[in-house]
């Protein structure tokens, strides 16, 4: 009798491992997930509550109100927008629509792990280009692209490194890739970046027929628990995504809350201001403890623990856990001596620094 086996390659997918030990009920300071420490917009909360009376109905399969709200906020063409239950789901839709067994999908070293999962689930083969000191190497990515390459994923800014490449480099990547390759720009943290040389990719999407951009409501908008992501893409790509996505893939309250969240510019500015204050503070305080912190433009930092024969990442994490603080290990990203630490509230940030000082002093 033959055994029932899953598709080849699924065994290479590493299941998500939460930082919090399962089954332990403790008042954690959770800095392991890159959420908004200010929480969601009051407007989003009100819209979520108002939608409660409609949850017996199916969601709008065309996502009209949500797409229009996104289009107004970012001055986009609503017809080029498609939404999904989180940016992870959107990334998987790209792979389902454009890649399969025998195809290759390009991504970058230390890049977002969601890329590798989506690639392997689709049956395609991941091809990983080396980075330079935690920054995407455009030349290395162009060199790895070939006839079998269907998609190139670029996280810009990147999770977990917090680094980014300027618009000129992204344009050079697009020009250097074969025209049959769809370049997908994952700009989940774009709202945190206000640099003159950074661009999320809107113009590339509008001026080419082989570039798409992915965004999320989980970060600056504080709706991680509702799972809402979206893409901006050429009409033919949007059509392909709509063919593979579930008709009702974003729930009624999620659509309502997200549509309201993008109208609350005051909450967005407050979140940006909080991060602008505490990201450099956290970076400075950790560097004073001898921790190498990579330059970040996001709402988190990547911290390399000092080399010490008697002290390692696990010992640091164990000490933080004893202080009821959770951070994210980065060994799955090929960074076994690093931790990803989210910028929290003032109280949370100060508690983290105190706890690290106790073990690193």
mmCIF file of C-alpha atoms in Angstrom:
data_model
loop_
_atom_site.group_PDB
_atom_site.id
_atom_site.type_symbol
_atom_site.label_atom_id
_atom_site.label_comp_id
_atom_site.label_asym_id
_atom_site.label_seq_id
_atom_site.Cartn_x
_atom_site.Cartn_y
_atom_site.Cartn_z
ATOM 1 C CA UNK A 1 0.000 0.000 0.000
ATOM 2 C CA UNK A 2 1.476 3.349 -1.040
ATOM 3 C CA UNK A 3 1.905 6.038 1.572
ATOM 4 C CA UNK A 4 0.109 9.365 1.193
ATOM 5 C CA UNK A 5 2.876 11.922 0.795
ATOM 6 C CA UNK A 6 2.780 15.731 0.508
ATOM 7 C CA UNK A 7 4.246 17.507 -2.500
ATOM 8 C CA UNK A 8 8.044 17.401 -2.851
ATOM 9 C CA UNK A 9 9.730 20.406 -1.304
ATOM 10 C CA UNK A 10 7.199 21.057 1.458
ATOM 11 C CA UNK A 11 9.535 19.451 3.956
ATOM 12 C CA UNK A 12 12.007 22.271 3.317
ATOM 13 C CA UNK A 13 9.515 24.849 4.571
ATOM 14 C CA UNK A 14 10.198 25.855 8.152
ATOM 15 C CA UNK A 15 6.913 26.262 10.050
ATOM 16 C CA UNK A 16 6.512 29.595 11.804
ATOM 17 C CA UNK A 17 7.803 29.482 15.351
ATOM 18 C CA UNK A 18 6.388 32.135 17.691
ATOM 19 C CA UNK A 19 8.836 33.653 20.130
ATOM 20 C CA UNK A 20 6.439 33.216 23.045
ATOM 21 C CA UNK A 21 6.483 29.750 24.613
ATOM 22 C CA UNK A 22 3.148 28.098 23.989
ATOM 23 C CA UNK A 23 0.966 27.504 27.024
ATOM 24 C CA UNK A 24 2.604 30.101 29.283
ATOM 25 C CA UNK A 25 0.292 32.850 30.509
ATOM 26 C CA UNK A 26 2.586 35.698 31.494
ATOM 27 C CA UNK A 27 2.480 39.480 31.022
ATOM 28 C CA UNK A 28 5.024 39.601 28.216
ATOM 29 C CA UNK A 29 6.618 42.679 26.706
ATOM 30 C CA UNK A 30 6.449 41.407 23.146
ATOM 31 C CA UNK A 31 9.116 42.991 20.947
ATOM 32 C CA UNK A 32 9.346 39.932 18.701
ATOM 33 C CA UNK A 33 6.710 41.020 16.183
ATOM 34 C CA UNK A 34 6.902 44.273 14.216
ATOM 35 C CA UNK A 35 3.573 45.736 15.314
ATOM 36 C CA UNK A 36 2.541 49.324 15.999
ATOM 37 C CA UNK A 37 3.123 50.128 19.709
ATOM 38 C CA UNK A 38 0.405 52.800 19.546
ATOM 39 C CA UNK A 39 -2.176 50.265 18.405
ATOM 40 C CA UNK A 40 -4.727 50.806 15.624
ATOM 41 C CA UNK A 41 -6.303 54.073 14.574
ATOM 42 C CA UNK A 42 -9.424 55.116 16.544
ATOM 43 C CA UNK A 43 -11.140 55.477 13.177
ATOM 44 C CA UNK A 44 -10.249 51.882 12.311
ATOM 45 C CA UNK A 45 -11.582 50.654 15.661
ATOM 46 C CA UNK A 46 -14.868 52.517 15.139
ATOM 47 C CA UNK A 47 -15.261 51.094 11.622
ATOM 48 C CA UNK A 48 -14.490 47.600 12.910
ATOM 49 C CA UNK A 49 -17.188 47.860 15.580
ATOM 50 C CA UNK A 50 -19.707 49.274 13.110
ATOM 51 C CA UNK A 51 -19.089 46.328 10.785
ATOM 52 C CA UNK A 52 -19.986 43.802 13.488
ATOM 53 C CA UNK A 53 -23.644 43.785 12.469
ATOM 54 C CA UNK A 54 -22.707 42.732 8.925
ATOM 55 C CA UNK A 55 -20.569 39.694 9.645
ATOM 56 C CA UNK A 56 -23.406 37.364 8.638
ATOM 57 C CA UNK A 57 -22.896 38.622 5.087
ATOM 58 C CA UNK A 58 -20.103 37.719 2.691
ATOM 59 C CA UNK A 59 -17.456 40.406 2.094
ATOM 60 C CA UNK A 60 -17.445 42.545 -1.027
ATOM 61 C CA UNK A 61 -15.603 40.290 -3.448
ATOM 62 C CA UNK A 62 -14.517 43.286 -5.528
ATOM 63 C CA UNK A 63 -13.188 45.130 -2.457
ATOM 64 C CA UNK A 64 -14.519 48.385 -3.933
ATOM 65 C CA UNK A 65 -14.542 50.650 -0.863
ATOM 66 C CA UNK A 66 -11.175 49.460 0.347
ATOM 67 C CA UNK A 67 -9.498 49.814 -3.038
ATOM 68 C CA UNK A 68 -10.930 53.305 -3.474
ATOM 69 C CA UNK A 69 -9.706 54.337 -0.018
ATOM 70 C CA UNK A 70 -6.196 53.084 -0.787
ATOM 71 C CA UNK A 71 -6.252 54.817 -4.171
ATOM 72 C CA UNK A 72 -7.269 58.155 -2.609
ATOM 73 C CA UNK A 73 -4.634 57.932 0.119
ATOM 74 C CA UNK A 74 -1.740 57.167 -2.227
ATOM 75 C CA UNK A 75 -3.020 58.813 -5.432
ATOM 76 C CA UNK A 76 -3.241 55.520 -7.322
ATOM 77 C CA UNK A 77 -5.484 53.933 -9.921
ATOM 78 C CA UNK A 78 -8.002 51.812 -7.987
ATOM 79 C CA UNK A 79 -8.316 49.442 -10.959
ATOM 80 C CA UNK A 80 -4.681 48.460 -10.463
ATOM 81 C CA UNK A 81 -5.181 47.498 -6.791
ATOM 82 C CA UNK A 82 -5.988 44.025 -5.495
ATOM 83 C CA UNK A 83 -6.287 43.040 -1.826
ATOM 84 C CA UNK A 84 -5.626 39.868 0.140
ATOM 85 C CA UNK A 85 -5.681 38.603 3.704
ATOM 86 C CA UNK A 86 -2.222 39.954 4.497
ATOM 87 C CA UNK A 87 0.863 40.688 2.419
ATOM 88 C CA UNK A 88 2.047 37.104 3.007
ATOM 89 C CA UNK A 89 -1.063 35.877 1.214
ATOM 90 C CA UNK A 90 -0.432 38.390 -1.566
ATOM 91 C CA UNK A 91 3.114 37.097 -2.031
ATOM 92 C CA UNK A 92 1.718 33.562 -2.275
ATOM 93 C CA UNK A 93 -0.793 34.725 -4.900
ATOM 94 C CA UNK A 94 2.048 36.009 -7.082
ATOM 95 C CA UNK A 95 3.743 32.615 -6.911
ATOM 96 C CA UNK A 96 0.500 30.762 -7.616
ATOM 97 C CA UNK A 97 -0.164 32.967 -10.637
ATOM 98 C CA UNK A 98 3.300 33.041 -12.179
ATOM 99 C CA UNK A 99 5.504 30.175 -10.929
ATOM 100 C CA UNK A 100 5.343 26.421 -10.624
ATOM 101 C CA UNK A 101 7.410 23.230 -10.913
ATOM 102 C CA UNK A 102 10.398 23.748 -13.188
ATOM 103 C CA UNK A 103 10.404 27.519 -12.675
ATOM 104 C CA UNK A 104 12.816 29.565 -10.593
ATOM 105 C CA UNK A 105 12.016 32.510 -8.339
ATOM 106 C CA UNK A 106 14.758 34.903 -7.295
ATOM 107 C CA UNK A 107 15.119 36.445 -3.849
ATOM 108 C CA UNK A 108 17.966 37.735 -1.682
ATOM 109 C CA UNK A 109 20.027 36.481 1.245
ATOM 110 C CA UNK A 110 18.620 37.504 4.641
ATOM 111 C CA UNK A 111 15.445 38.515 2.790
ATOM 112 C CA UNK A 112 11.948 38.052 4.136
ATOM 113 C CA UNK A 113 11.280 34.354 4.831
ATOM 114 C CA UNK A 114 7.754 34.600 3.444
ATOM 115 C CA UNK A 115 9.287 34.600 -0.028
ATOM 116 C CA UNK A 116 10.854 31.162 0.399
ATOM 117 C CA UNK A 117 7.658 29.661 1.761
ATOM 118 C CA UNK A 118 5.534 30.996 -1.095
ATOM 119 C CA UNK A 119 8.064 29.795 -3.659
ATOM 120 C CA UNK A 120 8.227 26.266 -2.278
ATOM 121 C CA UNK A 121 4.465 25.990 -1.824
ATOM 122 C CA UNK A 122 4.044 26.802 -5.521
ATOM 123 C CA UNK A 123 6.494 24.033 -6.449
ATOM 124 C CA UNK A 124 9.029 26.456 -7.911
ATOM 125 C CA UNK A 125 12.731 26.527 -7.036
ATOM 126 C CA UNK A 126 14.118 29.407 -4.944
ATOM 127 C CA UNK A 127 17.338 31.054 -6.131
ATOM 128 C CA UNK A 128 19.041 33.205 -3.496
ATOM 129 C CA UNK A 129 21.437 36.036 -4.328
ATOM 130 C CA UNK A 130 24.101 37.069 -1.823
ATOM 131 C CA UNK A 131 23.887 40.408 -0.009
ATOM 132 C CA UNK A 132 26.667 42.799 0.993
ATOM 133 C CA UNK A 133 26.772 43.593 4.706
ATOM 134 C CA UNK A 134 23.010 43.089 5.079
ATOM 135 C CA UNK A 135 22.177 45.179 1.994
ATOM 136 C CA UNK A 136 20.755 43.803 -1.263
ATOM 137 C CA UNK A 137 23.397 43.426 -3.992
ATOM 138 C CA UNK A 138 21.676 44.378 -7.252
ATOM 139 C CA UNK A 139 24.480 43.007 -9.414
ATOM 140 C CA UNK A 140 24.321 39.639 -7.655
ATOM 141 C CA UNK A 141 20.559 39.443 -8.237
ATOM 142 C CA UNK A 142 20.870 40.302 -11.923
ATOM 143 C CA UNK A 143 23.597 37.693 -12.291
ATOM 144 C CA UNK A 144 21.400 34.951 -10.799
ATOM 145 C CA UNK A 145 18.427 35.635 -13.097
ATOM 146 C CA UNK A 146 17.974 33.389 -16.138
ATOM 147 C CA UNK A 147 15.552 31.875 -18.611
ATOM 148 C CA UNK A 148 13.760 29.844 -15.921
ATOM 149 C CA UNK A 149 13.327 32.847 -13.606
ATOM 150 C CA UNK A 150 9.671 33.900 -13.394
ATOM 151 C CA UNK A 151 9.623 36.274 -10.409
ATOM 152 C CA UNK A 152 12.171 38.382 -8.557
ATOM 153 C CA UNK A 153 11.199 39.324 -4.991
ATOM 154 C CA UNK A 154 12.813 42.395 -3.434
ATOM 155 C CA UNK A 155 11.989 43.464 0.128
ATOM 156 C CA UNK A 156 12.713 47.175 0.261
ATOM 157 C CA UNK A 157 13.111 47.987 3.121
ATOM 158 C CA UNK A 158 14.007 44.483 4.214
ATOM 159 C CA UNK A 159 12.922 42.442 7.187
ATOM 160 C CA UNK A 160 14.880 41.533 9.357
ATOM 161 C CA UNK A 161 17.856 43.737 8.440
ATOM 162 C CA UNK A 162 16.005 47.079 8.308
ATOM 163 C CA UNK A 163 18.159 48.173 5.356
ATOM 164 C CA UNK A 164 17.047 49.485 1.968
ATOM 165 C CA UNK A 165 18.404 50.239 -1.484
ATOM 166 C CA UNK A 166 17.783 53.594 -3.228
ATOM 167 C CA UNK A 167 15.476 54.134 -6.162
ATOM 168 C CA UNK A 168 18.385 54.235 -8.622
ATOM 169 C CA UNK A 169 19.399 50.721 -7.579
ATOM 170 C CA UNK A 170 15.838 49.424 -7.922
ATOM 171 C CA UNK A 171 15.609 50.930 -11.400
ATOM 172 C CA UNK A 172 18.915 49.296 -12.310
ATOM 173 C CA UNK A 173 17.609 45.966 -11.052
ATOM 174 C CA UNK A 174 14.487 46.275 -13.196
ATOM 175 C CA UNK A 175 16.542 47.202 -16.251
ATOM 176 C CA UNK A 176 18.974 44.336 -15.673
ATOM 177 C CA UNK A 177 16.377 41.601 -15.231
ATOM 178 C CA UNK A 178 15.055 39.792 -18.322
ATOM 179 C CA UNK A 179 11.750 41.305 -19.479
ATOM 180 C CA UNK A 180 9.894 38.038 -18.828
ATOM 181 C CA UNK A 181 10.690 38.311 -15.080
ATOM 182 C CA UNK A 182 8.060 39.919 -12.844
ATOM 183 C CA UNK A 183 9.762 42.163 -10.286
ATOM 184 C CA UNK A 184 7.714 42.221 -7.061
ATOM 185 C CA UNK A 185 8.651 44.985 -4.624
ATOM 186 C CA UNK A 186 7.668 44.179 -1.049
ATOM 187 C CA UNK A 187 7.306 47.630 0.537
ATOM 188 C CA UNK A 188 5.674 46.583 3.810
ATOM 189 C CA UNK A 189 7.611 49.206 5.791
ATOM 190 C CA UNK A 190 7.515 51.994 3.188
ATOM 191 C CA UNK A 191 5.509 54.366 5.412
ATOM 192 C CA UNK A 192 8.433 54.521 7.850
ATOM 193 C CA UNK A 193 10.946 55.654 5.196
ATOM 194 C CA UNK A 194 11.257 59.336 4.339
ATOM 195 C CA UNK A 195 14.561 59.506 2.522
ATOM 196 C CA UNK A 196 15.104 61.525 -0.645
ATOM 197 C CA UNK A 197 16.591 58.529 -2.458
ATOM 198 C CA UNK A 198 13.885 56.020 -1.477
ATOM 199 C CA UNK A 199 10.799 55.159 -3.489
ATOM 200 C CA UNK A 200 8.263 52.415 -2.856
ATOM 201 C CA UNK A 201 7.960 51.639 -6.567
ATOM 202 C CA UNK A 202 4.750 53.268 -7.757
ATOM 203 C CA UNK A 203 6.311 54.868 -10.841
ATOM 204 C CA UNK A 204 7.994 51.612 -11.852
ATOM 205 C CA UNK A 205 4.645 49.860 -11.630
ATOM 206 C CA UNK A 206 2.949 52.521 -13.732
ATOM 207 C CA UNK A 207 5.723 52.783 -16.324
ATOM 208 C CA UNK A 208 6.420 49.071 -16.889
ATOM 209 C CA UNK A 209 4.254 46.034 -17.500
ATOM 210 C CA UNK A 210 6.413 43.656 -15.443
ATOM 211 C CA UNK A 211 6.693 45.313 -12.011
ATOM 212 C CA UNK A 212 4.350 45.054 -9.009
ATOM 213 C CA UNK A 213 4.345 46.430 -5.463
ATOM 214 C CA UNK A 214 3.068 44.781 -2.265
ATOM 215 C CA UNK A 215 1.965 46.712 0.839
ATOM 216 C CA UNK A 216 0.395 45.882 4.189
ATOM 217 C CA UNK A 217 -1.896 47.248 6.909
ATOM 218 C CA UNK A 218 -0.016 45.310 9.613
ATOM 219 C CA UNK A 219 2.752 47.815 10.321
ATOM 220 C CA UNK A 220 2.146 51.570 10.559
ATOM 221 C CA UNK A 221 -1.648 51.090 10.428
ATOM 222 C CA UNK A 222 -1.633 48.669 13.366
ATOM 223 C CA UNK A 223 -4.014 46.080 11.896
ATOM 224 C CA UNK A 224 -1.790 42.992 12.071
ATOM 225 C CA UNK A 225 -4.569 40.982 13.727
ATOM 226 C CA UNK A 226 -6.989 41.587 10.862
ATOM 227 C CA UNK A 227 -4.650 40.439 8.032
ATOM 228 C CA UNK A 228 -4.996 42.933 5.192
ATOM 229 C CA UNK A 229 -2.454 43.357 2.403
ATOM 230 C CA UNK A 230 -2.636 44.824 -1.072
ATOM 231 C CA UNK A 231 -0.779 45.016 -4.348
ATOM 232 C CA UNK A 232 -0.427 47.671 -7.022
ATOM 233 C CA UNK A 233 0.281 46.156 -10.405
ATOM 234 C CA UNK A 234 -0.247 46.446 -14.168
ATOM 235 C CA UNK A 235 -3.794 45.534 -15.306
ATOM 236 C CA UNK A 236 -2.757 42.142 -16.709
ATOM 237 C CA UNK A 237 -1.066 41.205 -13.437
ATOM 238 C CA UNK A 238 -4.090 42.332 -11.395
ATOM 239 C CA UNK A 239 -6.270 40.171 -13.636
ATOM 240 C CA UNK A 240 -4.051 37.150 -13.011
ATOM 241 C CA UNK A 241 -4.111 37.726 -9.237
ATOM 242 C CA UNK A 242 -7.895 38.038 -9.253
ATOM 243 C CA UNK A 243 -8.114 34.704 -11.042
ATOM 244 C CA UNK A 244 -6.227 32.883 -8.278
ATOM 245 C CA UNK A 245 -7.347 34.676 -5.115
ATOM 246 C CA UNK A 246 -10.358 33.588 -3.132
ATOM 247 C CA UNK A 247 -13.465 35.606 -3.945
ATOM 248 C CA UNK A 248 -14.032 36.572 -0.295
ATOM 249 C CA UNK A 249 -10.436 36.621 0.916
ATOM 250 C CA UNK A 250 -10.673 39.816 3.027
ATOM 251 C CA UNK A 251 -13.340 39.800 5.721
ATOM 252 C CA UNK A 252 -16.087 42.386 6.234
ATOM 253 C CA UNK A 253 -14.592 43.988 9.385
ATOM 254 C CA UNK A 254 -11.077 43.848 7.930
ATOM 255 C CA UNK A 255 -12.121 45.747 4.805
ATOM 256 C CA UNK A 256 -14.003 48.321 6.876
ATOM 257 C CA UNK A 257 -11.179 48.898 9.375
ATOM 258 C CA UNK A 258 -8.507 49.131 6.678
ATOM 259 C CA UNK A 259 -10.539 51.592 4.604
ATOM 260 C CA UNK A 260 -10.882 53.794 7.678
ATOM 261 C CA UNK A 261 -7.250 53.418 8.767
ATOM 262 C CA UNK A 262 -5.835 54.989 5.602
ATOM 263 C CA UNK A 263 -7.882 58.144 6.231
ATOM 264 C CA UNK A 264 -6.387 58.743 9.695
ATOM 265 C CA UNK A 265 -3.290 60.738 8.809
ATOM 266 C CA UNK A 266 -2.942 61.985 12.398
ATOM 267 C CA UNK A 267 -2.500 58.455 13.711
ATOM 268 C CA UNK A 268 -0.040 57.653 10.937
ATOM 269 C CA UNK A 269 1.995 60.767 11.770
ATOM 270 C CA UNK A 270 1.940 59.957 15.495
ATOM 271 C CA UNK A 271 3.268 56.482 14.774
ATOM 272 C CA UNK A 272 5.988 57.853 12.503
ATOM 273 C CA UNK A 273 6.984 60.440 15.130
ATOM 274 C CA UNK A 274 7.145 57.797 17.868
ATOM 275 C CA UNK A 275 9.374 55.596 15.740
ATOM 276 C CA UNK A 276 11.560 58.553 14.730
ATOM 277 C CA UNK A 277 12.193 59.264 18.402
ATOM 278 C CA UNK A 278 12.733 55.774 19.765
ATOM 279 C CA UNK A 279 14.488 53.999 16.882
ATOM 280 C CA UNK A 280 17.649 56.160 17.234
ATOM 281 C CA UNK A 281 17.364 56.079 21.024
ATOM 282 C CA UNK A 282 17.247 52.280 21.071
ATOM 283 C CA UNK A 283 20.094 52.084 18.562
ATOM 284 C CA UNK A 284 22.292 54.381 20.669
ATOM 285 C CA UNK A 285 21.563 52.612 23.949
ATOM 286 C CA UNK A 286 22.366 49.174 22.528
ATOM 287 C CA UNK A 287 25.557 50.422 20.902
ATOM 288 C CA UNK A 288 26.614 51.756 24.314
ATOM 289 C CA UNK A 289 26.316 48.162 25.567
ATOM 290 C CA UNK A 290 28.675 46.923 22.853
ATOM 291 C CA UNK A 291 25.928 45.596 20.561
ATOM 292 C CA UNK A 292 26.328 46.150 16.831
ATOM 293 C CA UNK A 293 23.109 47.604 15.448
ATOM 294 C CA UNK A 294 22.659 47.680 11.678
ATOM 295 C CA UNK A 295 21.251 50.940 10.282
ATOM 296 C CA UNK A 296 17.466 50.563 10.103
ATOM 297 C CA UNK A 297 14.752 52.637 8.465
ATOM 298 C CA UNK A 298 11.972 50.425 9.818
ATOM 299 C CA UNK A 299 10.228 50.006 13.162
ATOM 300 C CA UNK A 300 12.760 47.439 14.369
ATOM 301 C CA UNK A 301 16.505 46.921 14.628
ATOM 302 C CA UNK A 302 18.791 44.007 13.880
ATOM 303 C CA UNK A 303 21.228 43.626 16.765
ATOM 304 C CA UNK A 304 24.362 41.469 16.639
ATOM 305 C CA UNK A 305 25.248 40.139 20.079
ATOM 306 C CA UNK A 306 28.934 40.650 20.998
ATOM 307 C CA UNK A 307 31.141 37.597 20.554
ATOM 308 C CA UNK A 308 31.786 36.060 23.974
ATOM 309 C CA UNK A 309 32.633 32.395 24.659
ATOM 310 C CA UNK A 310 30.453 32.448 27.770
ATOM 311 C CA UNK A 311 27.539 34.347 26.262
ATOM 312 C CA UNK A 312 25.430 33.677 23.200
ATOM 313 C CA UNK A 313 22.113 34.627 21.668
ATOM 314 C CA UNK A 314 20.248 31.899 23.545
ATOM 315 C CA UNK A 315 21.620 33.042 26.909
ATOM 316 C CA UNK A 316 20.572 36.614 26.116
ATOM 317 C CA UNK A 317 17.115 35.474 25.057
ATOM 318 C CA UNK A 318 16.754 33.341 28.193
ATOM 319 C CA UNK A 319 17.638 36.316 30.378
ATOM 320 C CA UNK A 320 15.175 38.553 28.538
ATOM 321 C CA UNK A 321 12.486 35.870 28.931
ATOM 322 C CA UNK A 322 13.118 35.853 32.672
ATOM 323 C CA UNK A 323 12.426 39.588 32.507
ATOM 324 C CA UNK A 324 9.211 38.834 30.580
ATOM 325 C CA UNK A 325 10.595 40.312 27.361
ATOM 326 C CA UNK A 326 10.320 38.605 23.983
ATOM 327 C CA UNK A 327 12.558 39.348 20.993
ATOM 328 C CA UNK A 328 12.979 37.536 17.690
ATOM 329 C CA UNK A 329 15.958 35.254 16.973
ATOM 330 C CA UNK A 330 17.302 35.429 13.424
ATOM 331 C CA UNK A 331 18.892 32.026 12.879
ATOM 332 C CA UNK A 332 16.297 31.152 10.231
ATOM 333 C CA UNK A 333 17.654 34.093 8.225
ATOM 334 C CA UNK A 334 21.224 32.828 8.413
ATOM 335 C CA UNK A 335 22.019 35.226 11.256
ATOM 336 C CA UNK A 336 22.537 32.986 14.308
ATOM 337 C CA UNK A 337 24.207 35.715 16.393
ATOM 338 C CA UNK A 338 21.537 38.360 15.802
ATOM 339 C CA UNK A 339 18.230 39.389 17.330
ATOM 340 C CA UNK A 340 15.471 41.406 15.717
ATOM 341 C CA UNK A 341 13.998 43.842 18.215
ATOM 342 C CA UNK A 342 10.868 45.887 17.579
ATOM 343 C CA UNK A 343 10.642 49.498 18.689
ATOM 344 C CA UNK A 344 8.069 49.399 21.478
ATOM 345 C CA UNK A 345 6.533 51.946 23.788
ATOM 346 C CA UNK A 346 8.807 54.125 25.930
ATOM 347 C CA UNK A 347 8.286 51.845 28.921
ATOM 348 C CA UNK A 348 8.993 48.732 26.851
ATOM 349 C CA UNK A 349 12.124 50.176 25.252
ATOM 350 C CA UNK A 350 13.565 51.228 28.602
ATOM 351 C CA UNK A 351 12.778 47.842 30.151
ATOM 352 C CA UNK A 352 14.585 46.113 27.291
ATOM 353 C CA UNK A 353 17.715 48.243 27.694
ATOM 354 C CA UNK A 354 17.769 47.648 31.463
ATOM 355 C CA UNK A 355 17.488 43.883 30.961
ATOM 356 C CA UNK A 356 20.201 43.813 28.293
ATOM 357 C CA UNK A 357 22.500 45.899 30.489
ATOM 358 C CA UNK A 358 22.169 43.316 33.267
ATOM 359 C CA UNK A 359 23.483 40.469 31.120
ATOM 360 C CA UNK A 360 25.876 42.357 28.819
ATOM 361 C CA UNK A 361 27.522 44.533 31.468
#
